[in-house]
C-alpha cells in the first residue's frame, strides 16, 4: 500500500450531481493536492434499483466538465459484492449478526404500540426508530426455520454485543467539524444507531458495511465528506474495530444550503450542475460558487 495520503469522493449515482457534491469533490481534490496525495472516485451504487448507469455517466461527465480529476480506476461497489460478503461472513462467525424479518410496517406498529403505552422509543440520528430486535433472542433452530420458510430478511448487527466485543471506548480524529462544531478526538457512540442493517433484504450489503470495507481495501487515509455523515462515523469506527481495519482520519465539512437554509438534495434540480450549465454558468463560475462558500 502506498504511503501517500489517499482521499476519495464517493457519490451515489441515484440522481444528478449538484453544487453540494461539487463542493465536496473540490474540497477532496484540493486537500489531496495540498498533501501531494491521490484522490479516488468511488461510485456507491449498491442500490441497483435507484442507481442507474445513466446517472453514473452524467456524474462522470459533470465532474469532467468541472475539471475535477481523479486517479483511475473508478471503483463501482456493485462489482464487489464478494468483498462485502467476506466481511459479513467474518461478523457472522463472531456471532454478531442476526436475521431480522420485521418489515417497515411491522416496526412502525411495534414502536407505535410501545409509545402508545407511554414508553419512549429510541431513535437514530436520522430520526428513525431503533429496530426492536425481537429475533435477537431466537435460537439457532428458530432462525434456521424462519430462513428456510423463504420469508425475506436482512442481516442486522447486534450492536450491544458488538460494542462489548470491540475496544471501549472507540475514538476518531476529526479534522473538520461535526454539525454542532465537534472537532478533535471524538468518542464514537455506535449504539445511537441501534441494530443497523449490514445486508439488506434485496442487496447483500449495506452503506455502512461497504463503505468501511472499501475505505480499507482502497487504502483511504483521509475521509472528507459532509457533516450529514458525521454520526455514521461512530458506526464505521465500530465496524473497523471488529474487522481489524485501519482507522482513517475524518474531516466532515459543512453542507451547502439552498436559499431557504435547507441542505441541497438530488431532487433539487435548480442546483444540479447540469442546470447551472444550462443557465450559462461556466465551470469556473460553478467552482467559484463552491469556493465562495468554502468555510470548512
Ligand atoms: N455515498 C454517500 C453519499 O453519496 C457518501 C459516502 C461517504 O462519503 O462515506 O452520500
PDB file of C-alpha atoms in Angstrom, residues 21-281:
ATOM      1  CA  UNK A  21     -21.347  17.327  -4.489  1.00  0.00           C
ATOM      2  CA  UNK A  22     -19.141  19.656  -6.499  1.00  0.00           C
ATOM      3  CA  UNK A  23     -18.123  21.372  -3.262  1.00  0.00           C
ATOM      4  CA  UNK A  24     -17.221  18.045  -1.634  1.00  0.00           C
ATOM      5  CA  UNK A  25     -15.361  16.773  -4.700  1.00  0.00           C
ATOM      6  CA  UNK A  26     -13.444  20.045  -4.998  1.00  0.00           C
ATOM      7  CA  UNK A  27     -12.505  20.001  -1.321  1.00  0.00           C
ATOM      8  CA  UNK A  28     -11.235  16.422  -1.659  1.00  0.00           C
ATOM      9  CA  UNK A  29      -9.246  17.394  -4.740  1.00  0.00           C
ATOM     10  CA  UNK A  30      -7.721  20.445  -3.043  1.00  0.00           C
ATOM     11  CA  UNK A  31      -6.833  18.575   0.121  1.00  0.00           C
ATOM     12  CA  UNK A  32      -5.294  15.712  -1.868  1.00  0.00           C
ATOM     13  CA  UNK A  33      -3.232  18.220  -3.882  1.00  0.00           C
ATOM     14  CA  UNK A  34      -2.083  20.003  -0.747  1.00  0.00           C
ATOM     15  CA  UNK A  35      -0.949  16.693   0.732  1.00  0.00           C
ATOM     16  CA  UNK A  36       0.661  15.637  -2.596  1.00  0.00           C
ATOM     17  CA  UNK A  37      -1.711  12.714  -2.362  1.00  0.00           C
ATOM     18  CA  UNK A  38      -4.216  10.934  -4.545  1.00  0.00           C
ATOM     19  CA  UNK A  39      -7.943  11.345  -4.986  1.00  0.00           C
ATOM     20  CA  UNK A  40     -10.033   8.332  -5.934  1.00  0.00           C
ATOM     21  CA  UNK A  41     -13.566   8.206  -7.242  1.00  0.00           C
ATOM     22  CA  UNK A  42     -15.905   5.547  -5.877  1.00  0.00           C
ATOM     23  CA  UNK A  43     -19.437   5.053  -7.120  1.00  0.00           C
ATOM     24  CA  UNK A  44     -21.611   3.853  -4.272  1.00  0.00           C
ATOM     25  CA  UNK A  45     -24.183   2.032  -6.356  1.00  0.00           C
ATOM     26  CA  UNK A  46     -25.198  -0.917  -4.189  1.00  0.00           C
ATOM     27  CA  UNK A  47     -28.825   0.139  -4.536  1.00  0.00           C
ATOM     28  CA  UNK A  48     -29.147  -1.284  -8.008  1.00  0.00           C
ATOM     29  CA  UNK A  49     -32.734  -0.092  -8.396  1.00  0.00           C
ATOM     30  CA  UNK A  50     -32.134   3.598  -7.585  1.00  0.00           C
ATOM     31  CA  UNK A  51     -28.659   3.887  -9.091  1.00  0.00           C
ATOM     32  CA  UNK A  52     -28.532   3.892 -12.870  1.00  0.00           C
ATOM     33  CA  UNK A  53     -25.750   3.878 -15.438  1.00  0.00           C
ATOM     34  CA  UNK A  54     -27.329   6.995 -16.900  1.00  0.00           C
ATOM     35  CA  UNK A  55     -26.856   8.964 -13.657  1.00  0.00           C
ATOM     36  CA  UNK A  56     -23.383   7.494 -13.393  1.00  0.00           C
ATOM     37  CA  UNK A  57     -22.432   8.677 -16.889  1.00  0.00           C
ATOM     38  CA  UNK A  58     -23.868  12.113 -16.169  1.00  0.00           C
ATOM     39  CA  UNK A  59     -21.920  12.377 -12.917  1.00  0.00           C
ATOM     40  CA  UNK A  60     -18.666  11.485 -14.637  1.00  0.00           C
ATOM     41  CA  UNK A  61     -19.379  13.976 -17.425  1.00  0.00           C
ATOM     42  CA  UNK A  62     -20.237  16.733 -14.918  1.00  0.00           C
ATOM     43  CA  UNK A  63     -17.022  16.111 -12.966  1.00  0.00           C
ATOM     44  CA  UNK A  64     -15.032  16.176 -16.211  1.00  0.00           C
ATOM     45  CA  UNK A  65     -16.743  19.415 -17.224  1.00  0.00           C
ATOM     46  CA  UNK A  66     -15.823  20.928 -13.853  1.00  0.00           C
ATOM     47  CA  UNK A  67     -12.229  19.841 -14.446  1.00  0.00           C
ATOM     48  CA  UNK A  68     -12.074  17.793 -11.242  1.00  0.00           C
ATOM     49  CA  UNK A  69      -9.742  14.869 -11.838  1.00  0.00           C
ATOM     50  CA  UNK A  70      -9.278  11.591 -10.010  1.00  0.00           C
ATOM     51  CA  UNK A  71      -6.943   8.628 -10.197  1.00  0.00           C
ATOM     52  CA  UNK A  72      -8.200   5.574 -12.031  1.00  0.00           C
ATOM     53  CA  UNK A  73      -9.623   3.022 -11.682  1.00  0.00           C
ATOM     54  CA  UNK A  74     -13.076   4.096 -10.540  1.00  0.00           C
ATOM     55  CA  UNK A  75     -14.458   1.598  -8.061  1.00  0.00           C
ATOM     56  CA  UNK A  76     -18.067   0.590  -8.539  1.00  0.00           C
ATOM     57  CA  UNK A  77     -19.440  -1.011  -5.410  1.00  0.00           C
ATOM     58  CA  UNK A  78     -21.917  -3.147  -7.354  1.00  0.00           C
ATOM     59  CA  UNK A  79     -18.927  -5.019  -8.846  1.00  0.00           C
ATOM     60  CA  UNK A  80     -17.578  -6.006  -5.428  1.00  0.00           C
ATOM     61  CA  UNK A  81     -20.363  -7.776  -3.569  1.00  0.00           C
ATOM     62  CA  UNK A  82     -17.937 -10.642  -2.813  1.00  0.00           C
ATOM     63  CA  UNK A  83     -15.712  -8.336  -0.767  1.00  0.00           C
ATOM     64  CA  UNK A  84     -18.653  -7.283   1.382  1.00  0.00           C
ATOM     65  CA  UNK A  85     -19.789 -10.891   1.704  1.00  0.00           C
ATOM     66  CA  UNK A  86     -16.412 -11.824   3.195  1.00  0.00           C
ATOM     67  CA  UNK A  87     -16.686  -9.100   5.827  1.00  0.00           C
ATOM     68  CA  UNK A  88     -20.239 -10.179   6.568  1.00  0.00           C
ATOM     69  CA  UNK A  89     -19.120 -13.805   6.967  1.00  0.00           C
ATOM     70  CA  UNK A  90     -16.486 -12.704   9.428  1.00  0.00           C
ATOM     71  CA  UNK A  91     -19.004 -10.813  11.566  1.00  0.00           C
ATOM     72  CA  UNK A  92     -21.328 -13.782  11.325  1.00  0.00           C
ATOM     73  CA  UNK A  93     -18.593 -16.114  12.565  1.00  0.00           C
ATOM     74  CA  UNK A  94     -18.219 -13.747  15.523  1.00  0.00           C
ATOM     75  CA  UNK A  95     -21.960 -14.271  16.169  1.00  0.00           C
ATOM     76  CA  UNK A  96     -22.665 -10.576  15.927  1.00  0.00           C
ATOM     77  CA  UNK A  97     -25.400 -10.772  13.293  1.00  0.00           C
ATOM     78  CA  UNK A  98     -28.963 -11.974  13.345  1.00  0.00           C
ATOM     79  CA  UNK A  99     -31.580 -12.363  10.625  1.00  0.00           C
ATOM     80  CA  UNK A 100     -34.246  -9.670  11.004  1.00  0.00           C
ATOM     81  CA  UNK A 101     -37.665 -10.281   9.491  1.00  0.00           C
ATOM     82  CA  UNK A 102     -39.788  -7.300  10.541  1.00  0.00           C
ATOM     83  CA  UNK A 103     -40.987  -5.124   7.688  1.00  0.00           C
ATOM     84  CA  UNK A 104     -41.058  -1.327   7.944  1.00  0.00           C
ATOM     85  CA  UNK A 105     -44.775  -1.564   8.681  1.00  0.00           C
ATOM     86  CA  UNK A 106     -44.125  -4.129  11.469  1.00  0.00           C
ATOM     87  CA  UNK A 107     -41.521  -1.832  13.026  1.00  0.00           C
ATOM     88  CA  UNK A 108     -43.889   1.145  12.866  1.00  0.00           C
ATOM     89  CA  UNK A 109     -46.650  -0.829  14.590  1.00  0.00           C
ATOM     90  CA  UNK A 110     -44.309  -2.204  17.249  1.00  0.00           C
ATOM     91  CA  UNK A 111     -42.958   1.244  18.080  1.00  0.00           C
ATOM     92  CA  UNK A 112     -46.403   2.894  17.985  1.00  0.00           C
ATOM     93  CA  UNK A 113     -47.692   0.294  20.464  1.00  0.00           C
ATOM     94  CA  UNK A 114     -44.770   0.946  22.830  1.00  0.00           C
ATOM     95  CA  UNK A 115     -45.069   4.691  22.537  1.00  0.00           C
ATOM     96  CA  UNK A 116     -48.840   4.424  22.947  1.00  0.00           C
ATOM     97  CA  UNK A 117     -48.187   2.649  26.234  1.00  0.00           C
ATOM     98  CA  UNK A 118     -46.084   5.587  27.408  1.00  0.00           C
ATOM     99  CA  UNK A 119     -42.589   4.243  26.672  1.00  0.00           C
ATOM    100  CA  UNK A 120     -40.054   6.429  24.930  1.00  0.00           C
ATOM    101  CA  UNK A 121     -38.607   4.505  21.990  1.00  0.00           C
ATOM    102  CA  UNK A 122     -35.009   5.323  20.954  1.00  0.00           C
ATOM    103  CA  UNK A 123     -34.388   6.915  17.563  1.00  0.00           C
ATOM    104  CA  UNK A 124     -31.224   7.091  15.490  1.00  0.00           C
ATOM    105  CA  UNK A 125     -29.562  10.388  14.418  1.00  0.00           C
ATOM    106  CA  UNK A 126     -31.691  10.374  11.249  1.00  0.00           C
ATOM    107  CA  UNK A 127     -34.846  10.125  13.337  1.00  0.00           C
ATOM    108  CA  UNK A 128     -35.671   6.504  12.519  1.00  0.00           C
ATOM    109  CA  UNK A 129     -36.774   4.293  15.419  1.00  0.00           C
ATOM    110  CA  UNK A 130     -34.273   1.668  16.553  1.00  0.00           C
ATOM    111  CA  UNK A 131     -35.016  -1.851  15.358  1.00  0.00           C
ATOM    112  CA  UNK A 132     -36.996  -3.716  18.024  1.00  0.00           C
ATOM    113  CA  UNK A 133     -34.622  -6.707  17.786  1.00  0.00           C
ATOM    114  CA  UNK A 134     -37.268  -9.342  18.539  1.00  0.00           C
ATOM    115  CA  UNK A 135     -35.178 -12.012  16.767  1.00  0.00           C
ATOM    116  CA  UNK A 136     -32.083 -11.372  18.893  1.00  0.00           C
ATOM    117  CA  UNK A 137     -33.207 -13.997  21.398  1.00  0.00           C
ATOM    118  CA  UNK A 138     -34.176 -16.642  18.840  1.00  0.00           C
ATOM    119  CA  UNK A 139     -32.379 -19.973  18.976  1.00  0.00           C
ATOM    120  CA  UNK A 140     -30.311 -21.187  16.040  1.00  0.00           C
ATOM    121  CA  UNK A 141     -33.114 -23.624  15.217  1.00  0.00           C
ATOM    122  CA  UNK A 142     -35.761 -20.890  15.157  1.00  0.00           C
ATOM    123  CA  UNK A 143     -33.550 -18.737  12.948  1.00  0.00           C
ATOM    124  CA  UNK A 144     -32.945 -21.600  10.550  1.00  0.00           C
ATOM    125  CA  UNK A 145     -36.652 -22.412  10.350  1.00  0.00           C
ATOM    126  CA  UNK A 146     -37.525 -18.825   9.550  1.00  0.00           C
ATOM    127  CA  UNK A 147     -34.788 -18.527   6.944  1.00  0.00           C
ATOM    128  CA  UNK A 148     -35.949 -21.846   5.469  1.00  0.00           C
ATOM    129  CA  UNK A 149     -39.525 -20.535   5.210  1.00  0.00           C
ATOM    130  CA  UNK A 150     -38.338 -18.161   2.481  1.00  0.00           C
ATOM    131  CA  UNK A 151     -39.506 -15.017   4.289  1.00  0.00           C
ATOM    132  CA  UNK A 152     -37.257 -12.106   3.253  1.00  0.00           C
ATOM    133  CA  UNK A 153     -34.840 -10.924   5.922  1.00  0.00           C
ATOM    134  CA  UNK A 154     -31.960  -8.516   6.480  1.00  0.00           C
ATOM    135  CA  UNK A 155     -28.805  -9.243   8.492  1.00  0.00           C
ATOM    136  CA  UNK A 156     -28.577  -6.846  11.422  1.00  0.00           C
ATOM    137  CA  UNK A 157     -25.715  -6.144  13.775  1.00  0.00           C
ATOM    138  CA  UNK A 158     -26.355  -6.855  17.456  1.00  0.00           C
ATOM    139  CA  UNK A 159     -24.851  -3.506  18.404  1.00  0.00           C
ATOM    140  CA  UNK A 160     -24.764  -4.111  22.146  1.00  0.00           C
ATOM    141  CA  UNK A 161     -22.867  -7.367  21.723  1.00  0.00           C
ATOM    142  CA  UNK A 162     -20.604  -5.765  19.113  1.00  0.00           C
ATOM    143  CA  UNK A 163     -19.726  -2.852  21.411  1.00  0.00           C
ATOM    144  CA  UNK A 164     -18.915  -5.304  24.194  1.00  0.00           C
ATOM    145  CA  UNK A 165     -16.532  -7.145  21.866  1.00  0.00           C
ATOM    146  CA  UNK A 166     -14.791  -4.049  20.430  1.00  0.00           C
ATOM    147  CA  UNK A 167     -12.328  -1.704  22.160  1.00  0.00           C
ATOM    148  CA  UNK A 168     -14.008   0.500  24.674  1.00  0.00           C
ATOM    149  CA  UNK A 169     -14.118   3.415  24.179  1.00  0.00           C
ATOM    150  CA  UNK A 170     -13.514   3.922  20.451  1.00  0.00           C
ATOM    151  CA  UNK A 171     -12.336   7.291  19.142  1.00  0.00           C
ATOM    152  CA  UNK A 172     -11.672   9.037  15.860  1.00  0.00           C
ATOM    153  CA  UNK A 173      -9.667  12.052  14.876  1.00  0.00           C
ATOM    154  CA  UNK A 174     -11.913  14.763  13.475  1.00  0.00           C
ATOM    155  CA  UNK A 175     -10.006  17.329  11.454  1.00  0.00           C
ATOM    156  CA  UNK A 176     -13.141  19.157  10.354  1.00  0.00           C
ATOM    157  CA  UNK A 177     -16.277  19.745  12.353  1.00  0.00           C
ATOM    158  CA  UNK A 178     -19.482  17.928  13.176  1.00  0.00           C
ATOM    159  CA  UNK A 179     -22.936  19.518  12.921  1.00  0.00           C
ATOM    160  CA  UNK A 180     -22.534  21.281  16.278  1.00  0.00           C
ATOM    161  CA  UNK A 181     -18.849  22.061  15.920  1.00  0.00           C
ATOM    162  CA  UNK A 182     -17.421  18.800  17.271  1.00  0.00           C
ATOM    163  CA  UNK A 183     -13.712  18.561  16.467  1.00  0.00           C
ATOM    164  CA  UNK A 184     -10.519  16.847  17.641  1.00  0.00           C
ATOM    165  CA  UNK A 185     -10.679  13.493  19.404  1.00  0.00           C
ATOM    166  CA  UNK A 186     -14.265  12.271  19.167  1.00  0.00           C
ATOM    167  CA  UNK A 187     -15.679   9.359  21.122  1.00  0.00           C
ATOM    168  CA  UNK A 188     -17.684   7.041  18.890  1.00  0.00           C
ATOM    169  CA  UNK A 189     -21.179   6.180  20.055  1.00  0.00           C
ATOM    170  CA  UNK A 190     -22.281   3.358  17.772  1.00  0.00           C
ATOM    171  CA  UNK A 191     -25.247   2.391  19.935  1.00  0.00           C
ATOM    172  CA  UNK A 192     -27.056   5.602  18.892  1.00  0.00           C
ATOM    173  CA  UNK A 193     -27.852   3.702  15.685  1.00  0.00           C
ATOM    174  CA  UNK A 194     -29.378   0.619  17.282  1.00  0.00           C
ATOM    175  CA  UNK A 195     -29.055  -2.683  15.397  1.00  0.00           C
ATOM    176  CA  UNK A 196     -28.174  -1.416  11.907  1.00  0.00           C
ATOM    177  CA  UNK A 197     -28.671  -3.415   8.728  1.00  0.00           C
ATOM    178  CA  UNK A 198     -25.426  -4.830   7.326  1.00  0.00           C
ATOM    179  CA  UNK A 199     -27.014  -6.769   4.493  1.00  0.00           C
ATOM    180  CA  UNK A 200     -30.346  -5.657   3.130  1.00  0.00           C
ATOM    181  CA  UNK A 201     -33.230  -7.855   2.072  1.00  0.00           C
ATOM    182  CA  UNK A 202     -32.645  -7.004  -1.578  1.00  0.00           C
ATOM    183  CA  UNK A 203     -28.893  -6.287  -1.601  1.00  0.00           C
ATOM    184  CA  UNK A 204     -26.181  -8.456   0.042  1.00  0.00           C
ATOM    185  CA  UNK A 205     -24.577  -5.460   1.809  1.00  0.00           C
ATOM    186  CA  UNK A 206     -25.399  -2.009   3.181  1.00  0.00           C
ATOM    187  CA  UNK A 207     -23.950   1.503   3.100  1.00  0.00           C
ATOM    188  CA  UNK A 208     -22.163   1.104   6.461  1.00  0.00           C
ATOM    189  CA  UNK A 209     -20.557  -2.220   5.602  1.00  0.00           C
ATOM    190  CA  UNK A 210     -19.431  -1.434   2.061  1.00  0.00           C
ATOM    191  CA  UNK A 211     -18.021   1.963   2.960  1.00  0.00           C
ATOM    192  CA  UNK A 212     -15.686   0.600   5.649  1.00  0.00           C
ATOM    193  CA  UNK A 213     -14.619  -2.376   3.533  1.00  0.00           C
ATOM    194  CA  UNK A 214     -13.847  -0.152   0.537  1.00  0.00           C
ATOM    195  CA  UNK A 215     -12.046   2.537   2.511  1.00  0.00           C
ATOM    196  CA  UNK A 216      -9.743  -0.180   3.844  1.00  0.00           C
ATOM    197  CA  UNK A 217      -9.296  -2.015   0.529  1.00  0.00           C
ATOM    198  CA  UNK A 218      -8.528   1.251  -1.257  1.00  0.00           C
ATOM    199  CA  UNK A 219      -6.080   2.341   1.448  1.00  0.00           C
ATOM    200  CA  UNK A 220      -8.025   5.557   2.105  1.00  0.00           C
ATOM    201  CA  UNK A 221      -6.206   7.663   4.700  1.00  0.00           C
ATOM    202  CA  UNK A 222      -8.488  10.712   4.718  1.00  0.00           C
ATOM    203  CA  UNK A 223     -12.256  10.758   4.552  1.00  0.00           C
ATOM    204  CA  UNK A 224     -13.612  14.162   3.605  1.00  0.00           C
ATOM    205  CA  UNK A 225     -17.405  14.276   3.411  1.00  0.00           C
ATOM    206  CA  UNK A 226     -20.446  16.261   4.510  1.00  0.00           C
ATOM    207  CA  UNK A 227     -21.325  16.542   8.146  1.00  0.00           C
ATOM    208  CA  UNK A 228     -24.621  14.756   7.465  1.00  0.00           C
ATOM    209  CA  UNK A 229     -22.407  11.642   7.763  1.00  0.00           C
ATOM    210  CA  UNK A 230     -20.682  12.732  10.973  1.00  0.00           C
ATOM    211  CA  UNK A 231     -22.738  10.388  13.187  1.00  0.00           C
ATOM    212  CA  UNK A 232     -22.338   7.498  10.731  1.00  0.00           C
ATOM    213  CA  UNK A 233     -18.634   7.614  11.616  1.00  0.00           C
ATOM    214  CA  UNK A 234     -19.476   6.127  15.018  1.00  0.00           C
ATOM    215  CA  UNK A 235     -20.784   3.007  13.305  1.00  0.00           C
ATOM    216  CA  UNK A 236     -17.900   2.966  10.831  1.00  0.00           C
ATOM    217  CA  UNK A 237     -15.361   3.069  13.651  1.00  0.00           C
ATOM    218  CA  UNK A 238     -17.092   0.141  15.390  1.00  0.00           C
ATOM    219  CA  UNK A 239     -17.022  -1.933  12.198  1.00  0.00           C
ATOM    220  CA  UNK A 240     -13.364  -1.036  11.603  1.00  0.00           C
ATOM    221  CA  UNK A 241     -12.509  -2.286  15.102  1.00  0.00           C
ATOM    222  CA  UNK A 242     -14.453  -5.517  14.688  1.00  0.00           C
ATOM    223  CA  UNK A 243     -12.953  -6.228  11.255  1.00  0.00           C
ATOM    224  CA  UNK A 244      -9.456  -5.087  12.317  1.00  0.00           C
ATOM    225  CA  UNK A 245      -9.307  -2.430   9.600  1.00  0.00           C
ATOM    226  CA  UNK A 246      -7.108   0.673   9.718  1.00  0.00           C
ATOM    227  CA  UNK A 247      -8.520   3.926  11.094  1.00  0.00           C
ATOM    228  CA  UNK A 248      -8.626   6.779   8.584  1.00  0.00           C
ATOM    229  CA  UNK A 249      -8.633  10.461   9.540  1.00  0.00           C
ATOM    230  CA  UNK A 250     -12.011  12.141   9.180  1.00  0.00           C
ATOM    231  CA  UNK A 251     -12.867  15.604   8.006  1.00  0.00           C
ATOM    232  CA  UNK A 252     -16.562  16.450   7.917  1.00  0.00           C
ATOM    233  CA  UNK A 253     -17.417  19.640   6.102  1.00  0.00           C
ATOM    234  CA  UNK A 254     -20.483  21.805   6.306  1.00  0.00           C
ATOM    235  CA  UNK A 255     -23.274  21.315   3.813  1.00  0.00           C
ATOM    236  CA  UNK A 256     -24.201  23.865   1.195  1.00  0.00           C
ATOM    237  CA  UNK A 257     -27.734  25.105   1.656  1.00  0.00           C
ATOM    238  CA  UNK A 258     -30.382  26.422  -0.661  1.00  0.00           C
ATOM    239  CA  UNK A 259     -31.896  29.898  -0.333  1.00  0.00           C
ATOM    240  CA  UNK A 260     -34.252  28.526   2.349  1.00  0.00           C
ATOM    241  CA  UNK A 261     -31.499  27.158   4.562  1.00  0.00           C
ATOM    242  CA  UNK A 262     -32.160  23.558   3.502  1.00  0.00           C
ATOM    243  CA  UNK A 263     -29.474  21.058   2.617  1.00  0.00           C
ATOM    244  CA  UNK A 264     -29.139  20.700  -1.162  1.00  0.00           C
ATOM    245  CA  UNK A 265     -30.545  17.462  -2.467  1.00  0.00           C
ATOM    246  CA  UNK A 266     -30.514  15.471  -5.669  1.00  0.00           C
ATOM    247  CA  UNK A 267     -34.206  16.168  -6.209  1.00  0.00           C
ATOM    248  CA  UNK A 268     -33.490  19.893  -6.113  1.00  0.00           C
ATOM    249  CA  UNK A 269     -32.908  20.337  -9.852  1.00  0.00           C
ATOM    250  CA  UNK A 270     -32.044  24.033  -9.552  1.00  0.00           C
ATOM    251  CA  UNK A 271     -28.595  23.425  -8.181  1.00  0.00           C
ATOM    252  CA  UNK A 272     -27.731  20.445 -10.364  1.00  0.00           C
ATOM    253  CA  UNK A 273     -24.523  21.054 -12.272  1.00  0.00           C
ATOM    254  CA  UNK A 274     -26.448  20.450 -15.486  1.00  0.00           C
ATOM    255  CA  UNK A 275     -28.965  23.170 -14.685  1.00  0.00           C
ATOM    256  CA  UNK A 276     -26.264  25.647 -13.752  1.00  0.00           C
ATOM    257  CA  UNK A 277     -24.507  24.839 -17.005  1.00  0.00           C
ATOM    258  CA  UNK A 278     -27.744  25.223 -18.965  1.00  0.00           C
ATOM    259  CA  UNK A 279     -28.235  28.618 -17.320  1.00  0.00           C
ATOM    260  CA  UNK A 280     -24.964  29.668 -18.916  1.00  0.00           C
ATOM    261  CA  UNK A 281     -22.580  29.342 -15.972  1.00  0.00           C
TER     262      UNK A 281
END
